Amino acid sequence: MKVSIIGAGNVGATCAQFIAMKGIVSEIVLLDIAEGLAAGKAMDLAQSMPALGFDTLIYPEVDDYSKTANSEVIVVTSGQPRKPGMSREELVAVNVSIVESVIKNAIKFSPKAVFVIVTNPLDTMTLVALKASGLPKNKIIGMGTILDSNRFRYFLSKKLQKPINEIEAMVIGGHGDTTMIPIKELATYKGIPISEILTNEAFEEVIKETMVGGATLTKLLGTSAWYGPGAAVTELVDTIVNDKKKLMPNSVYLQGEFGIDGVCIGVPCIIGKHGVEGILEIKLSDSDKIKFINSANAIKEVNGLI
Ligand code: NAI
């Protein structure tokens, strides 16, 4: 089994690290245009294997896509990240051409792959990838709301002072500070609705923290985060290659679902070896229905820039 990661920067290299450590595939190709970067990261990672006890083959490449041939999954982490104070949407101009060229190159050698898009602005880049690939919509998955959901769980766990893995929560909508929708009704602690445990005021605070979760990290780090994104991509890749049929929120192309058409946006979907194998049209509260429509409209506006 082979996964190729295009873009060996902070997020791409962390994806390689976590995918290798979990032994999800036997081979990883780490490709970047920057001379030496993929080679250095792959060598460094390989030298960590004896101490940590994993054994994945990691091949570094500089822009030679023939080495990515027959990948089960292609992860697209190439492109500029945001700097403090920037919105993800401000990255459109620079990242469109990167994503288009990466997809066109990768698909020549892996026409059957499922593509996982990570580059921001995520929902627009997922649409760019879908158009550039000409693939059926189930093969193109944007990873954004898995990460947002994990951030929601983190802020809930802090507020409740409970272990994060005892908390379930989901974010849908756009992968943007103002477009994501943390769903209150789906947040549970050991199966108990969190709305029965937290005051409304405390819950709203958590929602605010979640929505600016990425921006908070960008301010602290001077660039965007990588452990959370790398881990979320790893869970998604594991779900695809091991055909787990797991329910997870991802940005996918809608054609009428949730009353929305022609936009890639985060919705709960079943993921397996064919990529998106179903979309679950969960019942939304009236206020979340409005937020979802507004979110789709905001993404459409950014899509208008491509
Ligand atoms: P980075 O700057 O550390 O790495 C990006 C890499 O892409 C660089 O090494 C660069 O040389 C490479 N690259 C640029 N053009 C390329 C091309 N045509 N072919 C191959 N490689 C190319 O950035 P980082 O932090 O890894 O972020 C990457 C992208 O992921 C950004 O757009 C960022 O905003 C996004 N991101 C998305 C998240 C999500 O949840 N969807 C979370 C975190 C970051």
Short mmCIF file of C-alpha atoms and ligand atoms in Angstrom, two decimals:
data_model
loop_
_atom_site.label_atom_id
_atom_site.label_comp_id
_atom_site.label_asym_id
_atom_site.label_seq_id
_atom_site.Cartn_x
_atom_site.Cartn_y
_atom_site.Cartn_z
CA MET A 1 0.00 0.00 0.00
CA LYS A 2 1.30 3.41 -0.95
CA VAL A 3 0.37 6.94 0.08
CA SER A 4 1.95 9.99 -1.55
CA ILE A 5 2.13 13.31 0.21
CA ILE A 6 2.66 16.35 -2.01
CA GLY A 7 4.20 19.16 0.01
CA ALA A 8 6.79 18.16 2.63
CA GLY A 9 6.36 21.25 4.83
CA ASN A 10 5.08 21.28 8.40
CA VAL A 11 1.77 19.54 7.74
CA GLY A 12 2.98 17.14 5.01
CA ALA A 13 5.97 15.92 7.01
CA THR A 14 3.82 15.44 10.12
CA CYS A 15 1.33 13.40 8.07
CA ALA A 16 4.27 11.22 6.92
CA GLN A 17 5.45 10.83 10.51
CA PHE A 18 2.06 9.83 11.95
CA ILE A 19 1.10 7.57 9.01
CA ALA A 20 4.48 5.80 9.29
CA MET A 21 4.30 5.49 13.08
CA LYS A 22 0.85 3.93 12.87
CA GLY A 23 2.03 1.46 10.20
CA ILE A 24 -0.96 2.30 7.99
CA VAL A 25 0.88 1.70 4.68
CA SER A 26 4.16 0.07 3.63
CA GLU A 27 5.38 2.98 1.46
CA ILE A 28 5.15 6.75 1.68
CA VAL A 29 6.35 9.10 -1.06
CA LEU A 30 7.08 12.60 0.24
CA LEU A 31 7.32 15.06 -2.64
CA ASP A 32 8.14 18.78 -2.64
CA ILE A 33 9.44 21.32 -5.13
CA ALA A 34 11.97 22.65 -2.63
CA GLU A 35 15.33 21.02 -3.26
CA GLY A 36 16.49 19.02 -0.24
CA LEU A 37 13.38 19.46 1.91
CA ALA A 38 11.69 16.10 1.27
CA ALA A 39 15.09 14.34 1.33
CA GLY A 40 15.98 15.87 4.68
CA LYS A 41 12.60 15.18 6.29
CA ALA A 42 12.46 11.59 4.98
CA MET A 43 16.01 10.87 6.18
CA ASP A 44 15.37 12.39 9.60
CA LEU A 45 12.12 10.43 9.95
CA ALA A 46 13.78 7.15 8.88
CA GLN A 47 16.45 7.68 11.53
CA SER A 48 13.73 7.87 14.22
CA MET A 49 12.39 4.42 13.31
CA PRO A 50 14.79 2.20 15.32
CA ALA A 51 14.06 4.12 18.52
CA LEU A 52 10.31 4.12 18.00
CA GLY A 53 9.96 0.66 16.43
CA PHE A 54 8.30 1.33 13.08
CA ASP A 55 9.46 0.35 9.63
CA THR A 56 7.79 2.20 6.75
CA LEU A 57 9.68 2.92 3.52
CA ILE A 58 9.79 6.66 2.93
CA TYR A 59 10.87 7.91 -0.50
CA PRO A 60 11.70 11.60 -0.92
CA GLU A 61 11.15 13.19 -4.32
CA VAL A 62 11.75 16.60 -5.88
CA ASP A 63 8.89 17.13 -8.30
CA ASP A 64 9.15 13.67 -10.00
CA TYR A 65 5.59 12.34 -9.96
CA SER A 66 6.46 9.01 -11.61
CA LYS A 67 7.59 7.85 -8.15
CA THR A 68 4.06 8.40 -6.80
CA ALA A 69 2.60 5.92 -9.32
CA ASN A 70 -0.27 3.72 -8.15
CA SER A 71 -0.79 5.42 -4.82
CA GLU A 72 -3.98 4.43 -3.00
CA VAL A 73 -4.21 7.94 -1.55
CA ILE A 74 -2.64 11.25 -2.58
CA VAL A 75 -2.51 13.86 0.18
CA VAL A 76 -2.18 17.47 -1.04
CA THR A 77 -0.40 19.61 1.56
CA SER A 78 1.42 21.86 -0.90
CA GLY A 79 0.83 25.59 -0.73
CA GLN A 80 1.27 28.57 1.50
CA PRO A 81 -0.03 28.55 5.07
CA ARG A 82 -1.48 31.66 6.68
CA LYS A 83 0.51 34.04 8.83
CA PRO A 84 -0.82 35.64 12.03
CA GLY A 85 -3.75 37.95 11.31
CA MET A 86 -4.48 36.40 7.89
CA SER A 87 -7.68 34.58 7.02
CA ARG A 88 -7.49 31.27 5.16
CA GLU A 89 -9.41 32.92 2.30
CA GLU A 90 -6.51 35.32 1.64
CA LEU A 91 -4.48 32.36 0.36
CA VAL A 92 -6.68 31.75 -2.69
CA ALA A 93 -4.62 33.58 -5.29
CA VAL A 94 -1.34 31.88 -4.49
CA ASN A 95 -2.66 28.37 -3.81
CA VAL A 96 -5.05 27.81 -6.75
CA SER A 97 -2.31 27.27 -9.31
CA ILE A 98 -0.30 25.07 -6.93
CA VAL A 99 -3.26 22.76 -6.26
CA GLU A 100 -4.22 22.63 -9.96
CA SER A 101 -0.73 21.65 -11.08
CA VAL A 102 -0.24 19.12 -8.27
CA ILE A 103 -3.55 17.38 -9.06
CA LYS A 104 -2.86 17.26 -12.81
CA ASN A 105 0.60 15.79 -12.27
CA ALA A 106 -0.43 13.26 -9.61
CA ILE A 107 -3.48 11.95 -11.46
CA LYS A 108 -1.39 10.93 -14.48
CA PHE A 109 0.34 8.31 -12.35
CA SER A 110 -2.42 7.42 -9.86
CA PRO A 111 -5.73 7.66 -11.74
CA LYS A 112 -7.47 5.40 -9.21
CA ALA A 113 -6.33 7.25 -6.08
CA VAL A 114 -8.53 8.96 -3.54
CA PHE A 115 -7.32 12.56 -3.11
CA VAL A 116 -7.21 14.19 0.32
CA ILE A 117 -6.97 17.98 0.03
CA VAL A 118 -5.48 19.95 2.92
CA THR A 119 -4.32 23.22 1.30
CA ASN A 120 -6.27 26.33 2.33
CA PRO A 121 -8.75 27.85 1.80
CA LEU A 122 -9.83 24.26 2.16
CA ASP A 123 -13.34 24.19 0.72
CA THR A 124 -12.36 26.22 -2.35
CA MET A 125 -9.20 24.15 -2.91
CA THR A 126 -11.30 20.98 -2.73
CA LEU A 127 -13.45 22.36 -5.56
CA VAL A 128 -10.33 23.36 -7.51
CA ALA A 129 -9.02 19.80 -7.10
CA LEU A 130 -12.34 18.27 -8.19
CA LYS A 131 -12.41 20.39 -11.35
CA ALA A 132 -8.72 19.88 -12.18
CA SER A 133 -8.97 16.11 -11.70
CA GLY A 134 -12.13 15.40 -13.67
CA LEU A 135 -12.67 12.55 -11.18
CA PRO A 136 -16.03 11.54 -9.74
CA LYS A 137 -16.88 13.63 -6.67
CA ASN A 138 -16.48 10.73 -4.22
CA LYS A 139 -12.73 10.63 -4.92
CA ILE A 140 -11.97 14.16 -3.70
CA ILE A 141 -12.13 14.78 0.06
CA GLY A 142 -11.24 18.02 1.81
CA MET A 143 -9.88 17.62 5.34
CA GLY A 144 -10.86 20.52 7.57
CA THR A 145 -13.84 19.74 9.77
CA ILE A 146 -12.27 16.59 11.28
CA LEU A 147 -9.63 18.94 12.68
CA ASP A 148 -12.24 21.50 13.73
CA SER A 149 -14.20 18.73 15.49
CA ASN A 150 -11.06 17.65 17.37
CA ARG A 151 -10.48 21.27 18.40
CA PHE A 152 -14.10 21.46 19.60
CA ARG A 153 -13.49 18.31 21.67
CA TYR A 154 -10.30 19.87 23.07
CA PHE A 155 -12.01 23.07 24.24
CA LEU A 156 -14.95 21.08 25.65
CA SER A 157 -12.53 18.82 27.55
CA LYS A 158 -10.77 21.87 28.99
CA LYS A 159 -14.03 23.47 30.06
CA LEU A 160 -15.41 20.24 31.55
CA GLN A 161 -12.01 19.16 32.96
CA LYS A 162 -12.58 15.69 31.47
CA PRO A 163 -10.40 13.51 29.19
CA ILE A 164 -10.75 14.49 25.53
CA ASN A 165 -11.39 10.91 24.42
CA GLU A 166 -14.52 10.71 26.58
CA ILE A 167 -15.99 13.57 24.58
CA GLU A 168 -17.63 13.33 21.14
CA ALA A 169 -18.40 16.41 19.09
CA MET A 170 -18.79 17.45 15.49
CA VAL A 171 -18.22 20.57 13.44
CA ILE A 172 -19.71 20.95 9.96
CA GLY A 173 -19.77 23.79 7.41
CA GLY A 174 -16.82 25.67 6.00
CA HIS A 175 -13.28 25.31 7.32
CA GLY A 176 -13.05 29.00 8.20
CA ASP A 177 -13.12 31.09 11.37
CA THR A 178 -16.57 32.47 10.58
CA THR A 179 -18.00 29.63 8.47
CA MET A 180 -17.60 26.54 10.68
CA ILE A 181 -20.60 25.28 12.66
CA PRO A 182 -19.94 23.41 15.90
CA ILE A 183 -23.12 21.39 16.48
CA LYS A 184 -24.23 21.74 20.10
CA GLU A 185 -26.76 18.91 19.96
CA LEU A 186 -24.12 16.35 18.91
CA ALA A 187 -21.63 17.13 21.69
CA THR A 188 -21.63 14.44 24.36
CA TYR A 189 -19.61 13.42 27.40
CA LYS A 190 -19.78 9.62 27.94
CA GLY A 191 -23.01 9.68 25.93
CA ILE A 192 -24.61 12.49 27.98
CA PRO A 193 -25.53 15.62 26.01
CA ILE A 194 -23.10 18.35 27.05
CA SER A 195 -25.92 20.90 26.89
CA GLU A 196 -27.22 19.15 30.05
CA ILE A 197 -23.86 19.67 31.82
CA LEU A 198 -22.59 23.09 30.70
CA THR A 199 -24.42 26.38 31.03
CA ASN A 200 -25.41 27.98 27.76
CA GLU A 201 -22.92 30.78 28.42
CA ALA A 202 -20.03 28.32 28.96
CA PHE A 203 -21.02 26.36 25.85
CA GLU A 204 -21.03 29.55 23.76
CA GLU A 205 -17.53 30.38 25.05
CA VAL A 206 -16.29 26.97 23.89
CA ILE A 207 -17.87 27.51 20.47
CA LYS A 208 -16.09 30.87 20.13
CA GLU A 209 -12.74 29.31 21.13
CA THR A 210 -13.28 26.51 18.62
CA MET A 211 -14.04 28.85 15.75
CA VAL A 212 -10.82 30.81 16.26
CA GLY A 213 -8.86 27.69 17.27
CA GLY A 214 -6.68 27.75 14.15
CA ALA A 215 -6.08 31.51 14.39
CA THR A 216 -5.04 31.16 18.05
CA LEU A 217 -2.40 28.60 17.09
CA THR A 218 -1.24 30.69 14.13
CA LYS A 219 -0.69 33.62 16.50
CA LEU A 220 1.29 31.45 18.94
CA LEU A 221 3.35 29.66 16.29
CA GLY A 222 3.81 32.43 13.71
CA THR A 223 2.43 29.99 11.09
CA SER A 224 -0.40 27.49 11.02
CA ALA A 225 -0.50 24.31 13.09
CA TRP A 226 0.75 20.85 12.09
CA TYR A 227 0.22 18.19 14.80
CA GLY A 228 -3.58 18.49 14.84
CA PRO A 229 -3.82 18.68 11.03
CA GLY A 230 -1.33 15.81 10.56
CA ALA A 231 -3.25 13.63 13.00
CA ALA A 232 -6.61 14.39 11.37
CA VAL A 233 -5.21 13.51 7.92
CA THR A 234 -3.75 10.30 9.37
CA GLU A 235 -7.16 9.24 10.72
CA LEU A 236 -8.71 9.96 7.33
CA VAL A 237 -6.02 8.06 5.39
CA ASP A 238 -6.36 5.11 7.79
CA THR A 239 -10.13 5.12 7.26
CA ILE A 240 -9.70 5.07 3.47
CA VAL A 241 -6.94 2.47 3.09
CA ASN A 242 -8.46 0.14 5.67
CA ASP A 243 -11.98 0.66 4.28
CA LYS A 244 -13.35 1.45 7.74
CA LYS A 245 -16.69 2.95 6.61
CA LYS A 246 -16.39 5.52 9.37
CA LEU A 247 -18.63 8.56 9.83
CA MET A 248 -16.53 11.72 9.78
CA PRO A 249 -17.13 15.31 8.69
CA ASN A 250 -15.29 16.24 5.49
CA SER A 251 -15.56 18.81 2.74
CA VAL A 252 -17.30 17.14 -0.20
CA TYR A 253 -19.12 18.35 -3.29
CA LEU A 254 -22.85 18.76 -2.64
CA GLN A 255 -25.51 18.33 -5.27
CA GLY A 256 -28.72 19.08 -3.43
CA GLU A 257 -27.82 17.55 -0.04
CA PHE A 258 -28.77 19.90 2.83
CA GLY A 259 -30.44 22.02 0.12
CA ILE A 260 -27.03 23.13 -1.23
CA ASP A 261 -25.69 22.76 -4.76
CA GLY A 262 -22.28 23.15 -6.42
CA VAL A 263 -20.14 23.78 -3.32
CA CYS A 264 -17.60 21.70 -1.38
CA ILE A 265 -18.39 22.07 2.32
CA GLY A 266 -17.96 20.03 5.49
CA VAL A 267 -20.75 17.51 6.09
CA PRO A 268 -20.90 14.17 7.92
CA CYS A 269 -19.99 11.41 5.49
CA ILE A 270 -19.14 7.74 5.42
CA ILE A 271 -15.55 7.21 4.33
CA GLY A 272 -14.16 3.97 2.91
CA LYS A 273 -11.83 2.70 0.20
CA HIS A 274 -13.85 4.44 -2.55
CA GLY A 275 -13.56 7.77 -0.75
CA VAL A 276 -16.91 9.35 0.10
CA GLU A 277 -19.35 6.44 0.21
CA GLY A 278 -22.35 8.34 1.56
CA ILE A 279 -23.47 11.66 2.98
CA LEU A 280 -25.53 11.65 6.16
CA GLU A 281 -28.13 14.40 6.08
CA ILE A 282 -28.40 14.93 9.82
CA LYS A 283 -31.27 17.02 11.16
CA LEU A 284 -30.08 20.53 11.93
CA SER A 285 -31.69 23.02 14.31
CA ASP A 286 -33.33 26.01 12.62
CA SER A 287 -30.44 28.28 13.61
CA ASP A 288 -27.81 25.80 12.33
CA LYS A 289 -29.76 25.47 9.05
CA ILE A 290 -29.39 29.24 8.55
CA LYS A 291 -25.71 29.10 9.55
CA PHE A 292 -25.14 26.29 7.04
CA ILE A 293 -26.71 28.26 4.18
CA ASN A 294 -24.66 31.35 5.14
CA SER A 295 -21.52 29.20 5.29
CA ALA A 296 -22.17 27.77 1.81
CA ASN A 297 -22.78 31.29 0.47
CA ALA A 298 -19.50 32.54 1.98
CA ILE A 299 -17.64 29.64 0.33
CA LYS A 300 -19.37 30.43 -2.99
CA GLU A 301 -18.05 33.98 -2.73
CA VAL A 302 -14.48 32.72 -2.31
CA ASN A 303 -15.05 30.24 -5.15
CA GLY A 304 -15.89 33.26 -7.29
CA LEU A 305 -12.25 34.34 -6.98
CA ILE A 306 -10.89 31.25 -8.78
P1 NAI B 1 4.59 24.81 4.67
O1 NAI B 1 4.97 26.12 4.10
O2 NAI B 1 5.31 24.32 5.89
O3 NAI B 1 4.69 23.68 3.55
C1 NAI B 1 4.15 23.82 2.29
C2 NAI B 1 5.07 23.09 1.33
O4 NAI B 1 4.46 23.06 0.04
C3 NAI B 1 6.45 23.76 1.18
O5 NAI B 1 7.46 22.86 1.57
C4 NAI B 1 6.52 24.10 -0.30
O6 NAI B 1 7.81 23.96 -0.86
C5 NAI B 1 5.55 23.08 -0.89
N1 NAI B 1 5.07 23.41 -2.22
C6 NAI B 1 4.67 24.61 -2.70
N2 NAI B 1 4.31 24.50 -3.99
C7 NAI B 1 4.47 23.21 -4.33
C8 NAI B 1 4.27 22.47 -5.53
N3 NAI B 1 3.82 23.04 -6.65
N4 NAI B 1 4.55 21.15 -5.51
C9 NAI B 1 5.02 20.54 -4.40
N5 NAI B 1 5.24 21.19 -3.24
C10 NAI B 1 4.96 22.50 -3.20
O7 NAI B 1 3.02 24.89 4.97
P2 NAI B 1 2.16 23.94 5.93
O8 NAI B 1 2.09 24.54 7.27
O9 NAI B 1 2.62 22.55 5.78
O10 NAI B 1 0.69 24.10 5.27
C11 NAI B 1 0.42 23.60 3.98
C12 NAI B 1 -1.00 23.98 3.56
O11 NAI B 1 -1.95 23.32 4.41
C13 NAI B 1 -1.31 25.48 3.69
O12 NAI B 1 -2.12 25.91 2.62
C14 NAI B 1 -2.09 25.56 4.99
O13 NAI B 1 -2.90 26.70 5.06
C15 NAI B 1 -2.87 24.28 4.92
N6 NAI B 1 -3.39 23.80 6.20
C16 NAI B 1 -4.62 23.22 6.17
C17 NAI B 1 -5.18 22.70 7.32
C18 NAI B 1 -6.53 22.04 7.24
O14 NAI B 1 -7.09 21.71 8.28
N7 NAI B 1 -7.08 21.83 6.06
C19 NAI B 1 -4.48 22.78 8.61
C20 NAI B 1 -3.16 23.35 8.52
C21 NAI B 1 -2.64 23.85 7.34
#
